[in-house]
Amino acid sequence: MTITAAQQWAAFKPIHTPEDYLNSLRGRATTVYLFGEVVAEPIDHPIIRPSINALAKTYQLALDEPELATTQSDLIDAPVNRFLHIVASPHDLVMKSRMQRKLGQLTGTCFQRCTGLDAISVLHSITYDIDAKHGTSYHQRFIAFLKQAQRNNLLIAAGMTDPKGDRSKRPSEQVDPDLFMHVTKRDAHGVYVTGAKAHMTGGLNSHWICVMPTMNMGSDDKDYAVVGMIPTDSPGLTFIYGRQSCDTRAMEKGDIDKGNAQYGGQEVLVVFDNVFIPNEHVFMDGEYEFAQEMVARFTSYHRASYVCKTGLGDVMVGAAAAIAQFNGADAASHIKDKLVEMTHLNETIYSSAVASAHEAKPLASGIFMNDQMLANVCKQNVTRFPYEISRLAQDIAGGLMVTMPSEQDFDHDVAGPLLHKYLKGRGNVPVEHRQRMLRLIENMTLGRNAVGYLTESMHGAGSPQAQRIQILRGMEVERKKSYAETLAGIDYSDTI
Ligand code: SF4
Ligand code: FE
C-alpha cells in the first residue's frame, strides 16, 4: 500500500512529557505476538510495560535535568532531547555518555533509545558521503526527516541485525533471500522492503524504525543495501516479543519478587512484508560500497554507548553495599575490597567511553565520531566487567538470593511469621528490605534485567570477537615495533 511521507507525519503529535509518550503508543495498529497470542494493547501488558517505562524515563530526564538531557539543535533552532541530537562536538559525546550513565542509574536496565541516537549521526555523515560520490540527494532528505523528528520529539530505533541465515554465504547467495532485508519493488513513489530485523532493542516502543544494512555488501547485494525510516505501526510489520529470564514474574501479584518492578528492557523480532518506504524516507538504495563504512561508524558510536552499563554498575555497587549492611557484614575488610574492585571495573568502562568521546574526530559532513579504538575497548570491557561485578555482588549477597521463598510466603499467616523470624538480618533492618535488595541483585544478575546487564553487554553492538577484530585492525603493531627497535638499537638496513 502506498502512503505519502506527509500522510505518515500527520499521524504524529509533538511529545513533551512521559505521559504524551505513553499516549502516543496507545491505539496503534501494531501486530505483536507474545506467548502465542496477539497482544491487544502492548502498553497495558504487564510484561511489556516495564520496557515502556524505561523509555519514558528518557522524556522525564529531559524535564528534570535539561542541562544533561537536552541541547540546542541548530537544525530547528530550538532545544531538543539529546537522543535526537546530531553530534556536533566531542563535548556532545561526553554529555551523551553522562546522560546514558544517569539513565542506567535511574532504570537499572536498557532504556532502548541509543540505537536511534547513534543512527542519526551515522546517517548525517554517510548520506553526505554518498551524495558527494553519486550526486544523490539523500542528505537533504535525511535532514528534512530529522527536523520533523526533532520538532515532534519522537523515538527512533535502529533495526540493523538481519537473521543472516547461512553465515558462510553473502546476502545474495542465501537460499531464502529474505534472510537479509532487501528491496522487492521500486516505483516512482518509493521502495518496498521484505526481511526481518532480529534482537531489535525497543523496536515496539519506538515511533520510527530505521532499517539499515548489517554488514558489508558486494555488487551482487545492491538490493540489500537499503536504508529507510518506517513508522512502527506501518502495514506489513509483525513483532514477535523476545522472552526474558523470569519474565512471568511480571504477571504475579506484588512487586517484591519482580526485583525491579518498574523497569525492564525489550528485544523483538520484527518481520517486514513488502513494507513501503516513500522516497523522502529512503537514505540509501543500492550504494552497496557504503554499507561497510556505515556499519563501522554505527559500531563506533554504539560501542561507546555501552557506557550505559556503568549506570547499572553503579546500581550493582549500591545494592551490594546495601545488602552487606543489611546482613551486618559491611565492616568486613573483604567486603570493602570487593566494593572497591567492582567500582574499579565499572570506572574502567566509563573511562574508555569518555576517552573515546574526547578523542572524537570530525567527519566530512561536519559532525564528530568517537575514536574507534577506544570505543571498541569500551565495548570489550563491557563484554567482561559486568560479569565480574555481578559475581562479586552475588558473593556479597549470599545464597539467600537464590533460596529465598516467594513474596506470597512472606505474607502467609503461618509461613510469614516464620520467615520474618528466621530471615532477620541486622537488628533494625526490616526483613522486607533484605528481600527487596536481594531480589534486585537477582533481577540484574539472573532475572529480567540480566538480559540488559549481562547478555546484552556480551552481544549487543557486536559480540566480543567483533571488537577484537577492530582492535586487531587498529593496533598498528608495525609502528609500535619501530619504537622498540629504535630504542633497542636495531637497524635493519645493516642486515639487508
Ligand atoms: Fe542504550 Fe545501552 Fe540499551 Fe544499547 S544497551 S540501547 S546503549 S541502554
Ligand atoms: Fe544494543
Short mmCIF file of C-alpha atoms and ligand atoms in Angstrom, two decimals:
data_model
loop_
_atom_site.label_atom_id
_atom_site.label_comp_id
_atom_site.label_asym_id
_atom_site.label_seq_id
_atom_site.Cartn_x
_atom_site.Cartn_y
_atom_site.Cartn_z
CA MET A 1 0.00 0.00 0.00
CA THR A 2 1.42 3.38 -0.98
CA ILE A 3 1.34 6.14 1.58
CA THR A 4 2.98 9.54 1.30
CA ALA A 5 5.56 10.92 3.68
CA ALA A 6 3.15 13.73 4.56
CA GLN A 7 0.48 11.19 5.50
CA GLN A 8 2.97 9.39 7.69
CA TRP A 9 3.90 12.57 9.53
CA ALA A 10 0.26 13.54 10.02
CA ALA A 11 -0.09 10.65 12.47
CA PHE A 12 2.35 12.24 14.97
CA LYS A 13 1.82 14.90 17.58
CA PRO A 14 4.64 16.63 19.46
CA ILE A 15 5.65 14.88 22.68
CA HIS A 16 6.53 16.97 25.71
CA THR A 17 6.08 14.67 28.69
CA PRO A 18 6.33 10.98 29.57
CA GLU A 19 2.53 10.91 29.56
CA ASP A 20 2.48 12.25 26.00
CA TYR A 21 4.85 9.45 25.08
CA LEU A 22 2.67 6.79 26.71
CA ASN A 23 -0.38 8.20 24.91
CA SER A 24 1.47 8.14 21.60
CA LEU A 25 1.74 4.36 21.90
CA ARG A 26 -1.95 3.75 22.55
CA GLY A 27 -4.34 2.57 19.87
CA ARG A 28 -1.67 1.85 17.28
CA ALA A 29 -2.18 -0.75 14.59
CA THR A 30 0.78 -2.90 15.61
CA THR A 31 0.62 -6.69 15.44
CA VAL A 32 2.53 -8.10 18.41
CA TYR A 33 2.84 -11.76 19.40
CA LEU A 34 3.66 -12.82 22.94
CA PHE A 35 3.08 -16.34 24.32
CA GLY A 36 1.38 -17.35 21.11
CA GLU A 37 -1.26 -14.63 21.27
CA VAL A 38 -1.73 -11.25 19.65
CA VAL A 39 -1.39 -8.54 22.29
CA ALA A 40 -4.37 -6.19 22.13
CA GLU A 41 -2.71 -3.13 23.69
CA PRO A 42 1.02 -3.59 24.36
CA ILE A 43 1.28 -0.67 26.77
CA ASP A 44 -1.13 -2.42 29.16
CA HIS A 45 0.63 -5.78 29.08
CA PRO A 46 2.46 -6.38 32.41
CA ILE A 47 5.46 -7.97 30.69
CA ILE A 48 5.82 -5.19 28.11
CA ARG A 49 5.03 -2.18 30.27
CA PRO A 50 8.32 -2.02 32.22
CA SER A 51 10.20 -1.61 28.93
CA ILE A 52 7.94 1.30 28.00
CA ASN A 53 8.50 2.86 31.43
CA ALA A 54 12.26 2.72 30.84
CA LEU A 55 11.90 4.64 27.60
CA ALA A 56 9.50 7.11 29.20
CA LYS A 57 12.34 7.93 31.60
CA THR A 58 14.28 9.47 28.70
CA TYR A 59 11.47 12.00 28.36
CA GLN A 60 11.31 12.57 32.13
CA LEU A 61 15.04 13.19 32.42
CA ALA A 62 14.79 15.90 29.77
CA LEU A 63 12.30 17.69 32.05
CA ASP A 64 14.20 17.05 35.29
CA GLU A 65 17.73 17.75 34.06
CA PRO A 66 17.53 19.69 30.81
CA GLU A 67 21.19 20.69 31.00
CA LEU A 68 22.06 16.98 30.78
CA ALA A 69 19.35 15.51 28.57
CA THR A 70 18.54 18.33 26.16
CA THR A 71 20.64 20.54 23.94
CA GLN A 72 20.25 23.21 21.29
CA SER A 73 19.57 21.95 17.77
CA ASP A 74 20.89 24.21 15.03
CA LEU A 75 18.62 22.39 12.58
CA ILE A 76 15.40 23.69 14.12
CA ASP A 77 16.94 26.42 16.28
CA ALA A 78 15.35 25.06 19.44
CA PRO A 79 16.25 22.80 22.36
CA VAL A 80 15.83 19.09 21.63
CA ASN A 81 16.08 15.87 23.57
CA ARG A 82 19.71 14.76 23.42
CA PHE A 83 18.57 11.46 21.93
CA LEU A 84 17.65 13.39 18.77
CA HIS A 85 20.77 15.49 18.58
CA ILE A 86 23.47 15.20 15.94
CA VAL A 87 26.96 15.00 17.42
CA ALA A 88 28.39 18.45 16.77
CA SER A 89 31.47 18.21 19.02
CA PRO A 90 33.45 15.87 21.28
CA HIS A 91 31.69 17.58 24.18
CA ASP A 92 28.34 16.36 22.82
CA LEU A 93 29.67 12.81 23.05
CA VAL A 94 30.87 13.34 26.62
CA MET A 95 27.44 14.69 27.59
CA LYS A 96 25.81 11.76 25.85
CA SER A 97 27.90 9.37 27.98
CA ARG A 98 26.93 11.18 31.16
CA MET A 99 23.27 11.06 30.21
CA GLN A 100 23.46 7.35 29.42
CA ARG A 101 25.13 6.59 32.75
CA LYS A 102 22.46 8.61 34.54
CA LEU A 103 19.62 6.76 32.82
CA GLY A 104 21.26 3.45 33.72
CA GLN A 105 21.30 4.56 37.36
CA LEU A 106 17.65 5.59 37.23
CA THR A 107 16.27 2.50 35.48
CA GLY A 108 18.70 -0.36 36.19
CA THR A 109 18.05 -1.62 32.70
CA CYS A 110 18.34 -0.91 28.99
CA PHE A 111 16.39 2.25 28.18
CA GLN A 112 16.44 1.36 24.49
CA ARG A 113 16.88 4.76 22.91
CA CYS A 114 20.53 4.79 21.94
CA THR A 115 20.41 2.90 18.63
CA GLY A 116 18.33 5.70 17.13
CA LEU A 117 20.61 8.31 18.67
CA ASP A 118 23.65 6.69 17.12
CA ALA A 119 21.91 6.00 13.80
CA ILE A 120 21.02 9.64 13.18
CA SER A 121 24.63 10.78 13.40
CA VAL A 122 25.68 7.91 11.15
CA LEU A 123 23.03 8.90 8.61
CA HIS A 124 24.07 12.54 8.74
CA SER A 125 27.61 11.64 7.70
CA ILE A 126 27.01 8.69 5.40
CA THR A 127 24.26 10.37 3.34
CA TYR A 128 26.62 13.31 2.88
CA ASP A 129 29.34 10.98 1.62
CA ILE A 130 27.02 9.07 -0.73
CA ASP A 131 25.73 12.32 -2.23
CA ALA A 132 29.30 13.53 -2.76
CA LYS A 133 30.10 10.42 -4.79
CA HIS A 134 26.82 9.75 -6.60
CA GLY A 135 25.13 13.17 -6.82
CA THR A 136 22.11 11.81 -4.95
CA SER A 137 20.04 13.89 -2.52
CA TYR A 138 19.89 11.61 0.50
CA HIS A 139 21.44 14.14 2.87
CA GLN A 140 18.76 16.78 2.36
CA ARG A 141 16.07 14.11 2.64
CA PHE A 142 17.56 12.95 5.91
CA ILE A 143 17.87 16.47 7.32
CA ALA A 144 14.21 17.10 6.47
CA PHE A 145 13.27 13.88 8.26
CA LEU A 146 15.35 14.71 11.31
CA LYS A 147 13.88 18.19 11.65
CA GLN A 148 10.39 16.68 11.82
CA ALA A 149 11.52 14.04 14.32
CA GLN A 150 13.13 16.74 16.49
CA ARG A 151 10.08 19.01 16.36
CA ASN A 152 7.85 16.13 17.43
CA ASN A 153 10.37 14.69 19.93
CA LEU A 154 9.91 11.21 18.52
CA LEU A 155 11.60 7.96 19.24
CA ILE A 156 13.71 6.29 16.56
CA ALA A 157 15.02 2.73 16.88
CA ALA A 158 17.65 1.26 14.59
CA GLY A 159 16.87 -2.10 13.00
CA MET A 160 20.22 -3.41 11.95
CA THR A 161 20.67 -7.10 12.69
CA ASP A 162 19.43 -9.33 9.88
CA PRO A 163 18.81 -13.00 10.68
CA LYS A 164 21.74 -13.79 8.30
CA GLY A 165 20.86 -17.45 7.61
CA ASP A 166 23.92 -19.39 6.45
CA ARG A 167 26.85 -17.33 7.80
CA SER A 168 29.16 -18.65 5.08
CA LYS A 169 27.03 -17.03 2.35
CA ARG A 170 26.57 -13.44 1.26
CA PRO A 171 23.07 -11.86 1.24
CA SER A 172 22.56 -12.53 -2.46
CA GLU A 173 23.74 -16.15 -2.05
CA GLN A 174 21.21 -17.17 0.62
CA VAL A 175 18.65 -19.83 -0.36
CA ASP A 176 15.97 -17.62 1.17
CA PRO A 177 16.59 -14.01 0.08
CA ASP A 178 14.50 -12.70 2.98
CA LEU A 179 17.19 -13.63 5.49
CA PHE A 180 18.64 -10.21 4.72
CA MET A 181 16.35 -7.23 4.29
CA HIS A 182 16.08 -6.25 0.66
CA VAL A 183 14.15 -4.16 -1.82
CA THR A 184 11.44 -6.21 -3.55
CA LYS A 185 9.98 -3.49 -5.73
CA ARG A 186 10.55 0.12 -6.72
CA ASP A 187 8.07 2.59 -8.17
CA ALA A 188 8.00 6.33 -8.73
CA HIS A 189 6.96 6.94 -5.11
CA GLY A 190 9.36 4.77 -3.20
CA VAL A 191 10.61 1.27 -2.42
CA TYR A 192 9.15 -1.87 -0.86
CA VAL A 193 11.25 -3.95 1.55
CA THR A 194 10.98 -7.50 2.86
CA GLY A 195 13.00 -9.25 5.54
CA ALA A 196 13.39 -9.21 9.29
CA LYS A 197 15.40 -7.45 11.95
CA ALA A 198 16.33 -9.59 14.94
CA HIS A 199 17.11 -8.70 18.57
CA MET A 200 15.67 -5.26 17.95
CA THR A 201 16.04 -3.22 21.10
CA GLY A 202 12.91 -1.24 21.92
CA GLY A 203 11.54 -1.75 18.42
CA LEU A 204 7.94 -2.00 19.53
CA ASN A 205 8.25 1.06 21.79
CA SER A 206 9.53 3.36 19.06
CA HIS A 207 7.76 5.65 16.59
CA TRP A 208 10.12 5.06 13.67
CA ILE A 209 12.30 2.11 12.77
CA CYS A 210 15.44 2.90 10.82
CA VAL A 211 16.31 -0.17 8.77
CA MET A 212 19.94 -0.32 7.73
CA PRO A 213 22.38 -2.96 6.44
CA THR A 214 24.04 -5.19 8.99
CA MET A 215 27.36 -5.79 7.20
CA ASN A 216 29.48 -5.07 4.15
CA MET A 217 27.84 -5.64 0.77
CA GLY A 218 29.13 -6.55 -2.69
CA SER A 219 27.90 -5.51 -6.13
CA ASP A 220 25.55 -8.53 -6.18
CA ASP A 221 23.96 -7.32 -2.96
CA LYS A 222 22.70 -3.99 -4.30
CA ASP A 223 19.08 -4.67 -3.38
CA TYR A 224 20.20 -5.38 0.17
CA ALA A 225 21.98 -2.04 0.55
CA VAL A 226 18.91 -0.15 1.68
CA VAL A 227 18.36 2.40 4.46
CA GLY A 228 14.97 3.85 5.26
CA MET A 229 12.67 5.09 8.00
CA ILE A 230 9.47 3.16 8.64
CA PRO A 231 6.70 4.13 11.10
CA THR A 232 6.44 1.38 13.71
CA ASP A 233 2.73 0.87 13.04
CA SER A 234 3.09 0.61 9.26
CA PRO A 235 1.11 -2.08 7.41
CA GLY A 236 3.20 -5.21 6.83
CA LEU A 237 5.11 -5.19 10.14
CA THR A 238 4.84 -8.09 12.61
CA PHE A 239 6.51 -8.02 16.03
CA ILE A 240 7.32 -11.19 17.94
CA TYR A 241 8.30 -10.46 21.52
CA GLY A 242 11.54 -11.84 22.97
CA ARG A 243 11.32 -13.76 26.25
CA GLN A 244 13.47 -12.78 29.19
CA SER A 245 14.55 -14.83 32.15
CA CYS A 246 11.85 -14.80 34.88
CA ASP A 247 9.61 -12.60 32.70
CA THR A 248 6.38 -14.16 34.00
CA ARG A 249 7.09 -12.77 37.46
CA ALA A 250 5.67 -9.58 35.96
CA MET A 251 2.30 -11.39 35.88
CA GLU A 252 2.42 -12.22 39.62
CA LYS A 253 0.84 -10.28 42.46
CA GLY A 254 3.06 -7.98 44.49
CA ASP A 255 6.19 -6.15 43.44
CA ILE A 256 8.99 -7.61 45.58
CA ASP A 257 9.80 -10.76 43.62
CA LYS A 258 9.96 -8.76 40.38
CA GLY A 259 13.21 -7.27 41.69
CA ASN A 260 12.80 -4.12 39.60
CA ALA A 261 9.05 -3.82 39.22
CA GLN A 262 9.09 -0.60 37.25
CA TYR A 263 11.72 -1.01 34.55
CA GLY A 264 12.84 -3.57 32.00
CA GLY A 265 14.36 -3.86 28.54
CA GLN A 266 12.88 -5.16 25.32
CA GLU A 267 14.07 -7.10 22.30
CA VAL A 268 11.77 -8.09 19.46
CA LEU A 269 11.95 -9.88 16.15
CA VAL A 270 10.40 -7.58 13.57
CA VAL A 271 9.23 -9.01 10.27
CA PHE A 272 8.71 -6.72 7.28
CA ASP A 273 6.46 -7.98 4.49
CA ASN A 274 6.67 -5.73 1.44
CA VAL A 275 6.66 -2.59 3.55
CA PHE A 276 6.52 0.63 1.56
CA ILE A 277 9.03 3.44 2.19
CA PRO A 278 8.32 6.71 0.39
CA ASN A 279 11.29 8.23 -1.41
CA GLU A 280 11.54 11.04 1.14
CA HIS A 281 12.46 8.45 3.77
CA VAL A 282 14.91 6.39 1.71
CA PHE A 283 18.52 7.28 2.58
CA MET A 284 20.40 4.57 0.69
CA ASP A 285 19.24 2.43 -2.19
CA GLY A 286 21.88 0.35 -3.89
CA GLU A 287 25.05 2.22 -2.90
CA TYR A 288 26.46 -1.04 -1.56
CA GLU A 289 30.03 0.22 -1.26
CA PHE A 290 28.98 2.44 1.67
CA ALA A 291 27.46 -0.38 3.74
CA GLN A 292 30.69 -1.37 5.44
CA GLU A 293 31.63 2.18 6.40
CA MET A 294 28.12 2.75 7.65
CA VAL A 295 28.34 -0.27 9.94
CA ALA A 296 31.79 0.82 11.13
CA ARG A 297 30.54 4.28 12.05
CA PHE A 298 27.48 2.88 13.78
CA THR A 299 29.52 0.49 15.85
CA SER A 300 31.99 3.21 16.75
CA TYR A 301 29.20 5.31 18.24
CA HIS A 302 27.23 2.43 19.63
CA ARG A 303 30.08 0.53 21.27
CA ALA A 304 30.82 3.65 23.31
CA SER A 305 27.10 3.95 24.07
CA TYR A 306 27.52 0.82 26.16
CA VAL A 307 28.73 3.23 28.82
CA CYS A 308 25.05 2.88 29.79
CA LYS A 309 26.15 -0.23 31.70
CA THR A 310 28.17 1.90 34.12
CA GLY A 311 24.87 3.28 35.39
CA LEU A 312 23.74 -0.28 36.02
CA GLY A 313 27.13 -0.97 37.58
CA ASP A 314 26.52 1.91 39.99
CA VAL A 315 23.25 0.23 40.97
CA MET A 316 25.10 -3.06 41.50
CA VAL A 317 27.74 -1.46 43.71
CA GLY A 318 24.99 0.25 45.71
CA ALA A 319 22.95 -2.94 46.01
CA ALA A 320 25.97 -4.95 47.16
CA ALA A 321 26.90 -2.30 49.75
CA ALA A 322 23.31 -2.15 50.99
CA ILE A 323 22.85 -5.89 51.34
CA ALA A 324 26.19 -6.16 53.16
CA GLN A 325 24.87 -3.57 55.59
CA PHE A 326 21.51 -5.35 55.96
CA ASN A 327 23.39 -8.59 56.67
CA GLY A 328 25.64 -6.91 59.23
CA ALA A 329 28.75 -7.62 57.17
CA ASP A 330 29.61 -4.14 55.92
CA ALA A 331 32.54 -3.59 58.29
CA ALA A 332 34.44 -6.63 56.99
CA SER A 333 37.56 -5.58 55.09
CA HIS A 334 37.00 -8.12 52.31
CA ILE A 335 33.55 -6.62 51.63
CA LYS A 336 35.07 -3.16 51.25
CA ASP A 337 37.74 -4.60 48.99
CA LYS A 338 35.11 -6.25 46.78
CA LEU A 339 33.23 -2.97 46.51
CA VAL A 340 36.49 -1.29 45.51
CA GLU A 341 37.05 -3.95 42.86
CA MET A 342 33.52 -3.52 41.50
CA THR A 343 33.98 0.24 41.36
CA HIS A 344 37.36 -0.05 39.66
CA LEU A 345 35.91 -2.28 36.96
CA ASN A 346 32.93 0.00 36.46
CA GLU A 347 35.01 3.15 36.22
CA THR A 348 37.36 1.43 33.77
CA ILE A 349 34.38 1.03 31.42
CA TYR A 350 33.46 4.66 31.93
CA SER A 351 36.98 5.91 31.31
CA SER A 352 37.23 4.12 27.97
CA ALA A 353 33.88 5.53 26.84
CA VAL A 354 34.65 9.08 27.86
CA ALA A 355 38.16 8.90 26.43
CA SER A 356 36.64 7.71 23.17
CA ALA A 357 34.36 10.76 23.21
CA HIS A 358 37.16 13.22 23.96
CA GLU A 359 39.26 11.78 21.13
CA ALA A 360 36.43 12.15 18.59
CA LYS A 361 37.36 13.35 15.10
CA PRO A 362 35.32 15.33 12.56
CA LEU A 363 33.75 13.67 9.52
CA ALA A 364 33.18 15.28 6.12
CA SER A 365 29.59 16.26 6.93
CA GLY A 366 30.89 18.35 9.83
CA ILE A 367 29.89 16.12 12.71
CA PHE A 368 32.14 14.19 15.09
CA MET A 369 32.68 10.47 15.59
CA ASN A 370 34.10 8.65 18.63
CA ASP A 371 37.62 7.29 18.49
CA GLN A 372 37.10 3.81 17.06
CA MET A 373 39.84 2.03 19.00
CA LEU A 374 38.70 3.36 22.36
CA ALA A 375 35.04 2.66 21.54
CA ASN A 376 35.95 -0.94 20.80
CA VAL A 377 37.99 -1.15 24.00
CA CYS A 378 34.98 0.22 25.89
CA LYS A 379 32.66 -2.42 24.46
CA GLN A 380 35.23 -5.17 25.00
CA ASN A 381 35.39 -4.10 28.66
CA VAL A 382 31.60 -4.27 28.75
CA THR A 383 31.62 -7.87 27.50
CA ARG A 384 33.57 -8.84 30.63
CA PHE A 385 33.42 -6.49 33.58
CA PRO A 386 29.66 -6.59 34.30
CA TYR A 387 30.04 -10.37 34.71
CA GLU A 388 32.78 -9.90 37.30
CA ILE A 389 30.83 -7.11 39.00
CA SER A 390 27.81 -9.43 39.14
CA ARG A 391 29.91 -12.27 40.54
CA LEU A 392 31.15 -10.03 43.31
CA ALA A 393 27.62 -8.76 44.03
CA GLN A 394 26.40 -12.35 44.29
CA ASP A 395 29.34 -13.18 46.53
CA ILE A 396 28.44 -10.33 48.88
CA ALA A 397 24.69 -11.06 48.71
CA GLY A 398 24.98 -14.65 49.90
CA GLY A 399 22.99 -17.72 48.90
CA LEU A 400 19.71 -16.40 50.22
CA MET A 401 19.43 -14.50 46.95
CA VAL A 402 18.51 -17.76 45.22
CA THR A 403 16.88 -19.72 48.05
CA MET A 404 14.53 -17.06 49.39
CA PRO A 405 10.84 -18.02 49.39
CA SER A 406 8.22 -16.08 47.48
CA GLU A 407 6.61 -12.83 48.46
CA GLN A 408 3.35 -14.76 48.97
CA ASP A 409 5.01 -16.95 51.61
CA PHE A 410 6.23 -13.88 53.48
CA ASP A 411 2.60 -12.69 53.53
CA HIS A 412 1.14 -16.06 54.61
CA ASP A 413 -0.46 -16.40 58.07
CA VAL A 414 1.69 -19.34 59.11
CA ALA A 415 4.80 -19.22 56.88
CA GLY A 416 5.11 -15.43 57.05
CA PRO A 417 5.96 -15.08 60.76
CA LEU A 418 8.46 -17.95 60.45
CA LEU A 419 10.21 -16.21 57.58
CA HIS A 420 10.25 -12.88 59.35
CA LYS A 421 11.77 -14.57 62.42
CA TYR A 422 14.42 -16.66 60.67
CA LEU A 423 15.40 -14.35 57.82
CA LYS A 424 16.05 -11.38 60.03
CA GLY A 425 19.42 -9.76 59.46
CA ARG A 426 20.83 -6.75 61.28
CA GLY A 427 18.62 -5.67 64.22
CA ASN A 428 16.84 -2.58 62.95
CA VAL A 429 16.63 -3.56 59.28
CA PRO A 430 13.16 -4.75 58.21
CA VAL A 431 13.21 -8.22 56.64
CA GLU A 432 11.42 -6.72 53.64
CA HIS A 433 14.44 -4.51 52.91
CA ARG A 434 16.61 -7.62 52.68
CA GLN A 435 14.05 -9.26 50.42
CA ARG A 436 13.89 -6.28 48.11
CA MET A 437 17.64 -5.79 47.81
CA LEU A 438 18.29 -9.48 47.21
CA ARG A 439 15.58 -9.57 44.54
CA LEU A 440 17.12 -6.55 42.83
CA ILE A 441 20.52 -8.26 42.66
CA GLU A 442 18.80 -11.42 41.41
CA ASN A 443 16.92 -9.37 38.81
CA MET A 444 20.10 -7.82 37.44
CA THR A 445 22.33 -10.90 37.54
CA LEU A 446 19.89 -13.76 36.82
CA GLY A 447 16.50 -12.28 36.04
CA ARG A 448 14.91 -9.95 33.53
CA ASN A 449 17.49 -7.23 33.71
CA ALA A 450 20.37 -9.66 33.44
CA VAL A 451 19.41 -9.58 29.77
CA GLY A 452 20.43 -5.93 29.73
CA TYR A 453 23.26 -6.06 32.22
CA LEU A 454 24.95 -9.28 31.11
CA THR A 455 23.99 -10.93 27.82
CA GLU A 456 23.28 -7.67 26.01
CA SER A 457 26.64 -6.47 27.32
CA MET A 458 28.17 -9.54 25.69
CA HIS A 459 26.44 -9.46 22.31
CA GLY A 460 24.86 -6.03 21.80
CA ALA A 461 26.66 -3.82 19.24
CA GLY A 462 28.61 -6.89 18.18
CA SER A 463 29.86 -9.94 20.06
CA PRO A 464 33.32 -9.85 21.70
CA GLN A 465 35.16 -11.15 18.66
CA ALA A 466 33.83 -8.27 16.55
CA GLN A 467 35.62 -5.81 18.81
CA ARG A 468 38.78 -7.88 18.83
CA ILE A 469 38.85 -7.79 15.02
CA GLN A 470 38.59 -3.99 15.12
CA ILE A 471 41.28 -3.79 17.78
CA LEU A 472 43.50 -6.02 15.63
CA ARG A 473 42.94 -3.75 12.62
CA GLY A 474 43.75 -0.61 14.56
CA MET A 475 46.58 -1.70 16.80
CA GLU A 476 49.40 -0.63 14.43
CA VAL A 477 51.89 -3.24 15.51
CA GLU A 478 54.46 -2.22 12.89
CA ARG A 479 54.58 1.33 14.22
CA LYS A 480 54.97 0.03 17.75
CA LYS A 481 57.71 -2.37 16.68
CA SER A 482 59.63 0.55 15.23
CA TYR A 483 59.59 2.30 18.64
CA ALA A 484 61.01 -0.82 20.26
CA GLU A 485 63.57 -1.35 17.51
CA THR A 486 64.79 2.24 17.73
CA LEU A 487 65.27 2.02 21.49
CA ALA A 488 66.91 -1.37 21.22
CA GLY A 489 69.32 -0.02 18.64
CA ILE A 490 68.22 -2.39 15.89
CA ASP A 491 68.85 -1.10 12.38
CA TYR A 492 67.53 -3.48 9.69
CA SER A 493 69.46 -1.68 6.96
CA ASP A 494 72.55 -3.40 8.40
CA THR A 495 71.12 -6.84 7.69
CA ILE A 496 69.70 -6.31 4.21
FE1 SF4 B 1 21.22 2.19 25.08
FE2 SF4 B 1 22.67 0.55 26.48
FE3 SF4 B 1 20.21 -0.19 25.79
FE4 SF4 B 1 22.07 -0.09 23.92
S1 SF4 B 1 22.08 -1.45 25.72
S2 SF4 B 1 20.02 0.83 23.77
S3 SF4 B 1 23.35 1.60 24.63
S4 SF4 B 1 20.74 1.49 27.16
FE FE B 2 22.14 -2.53 21.89
#
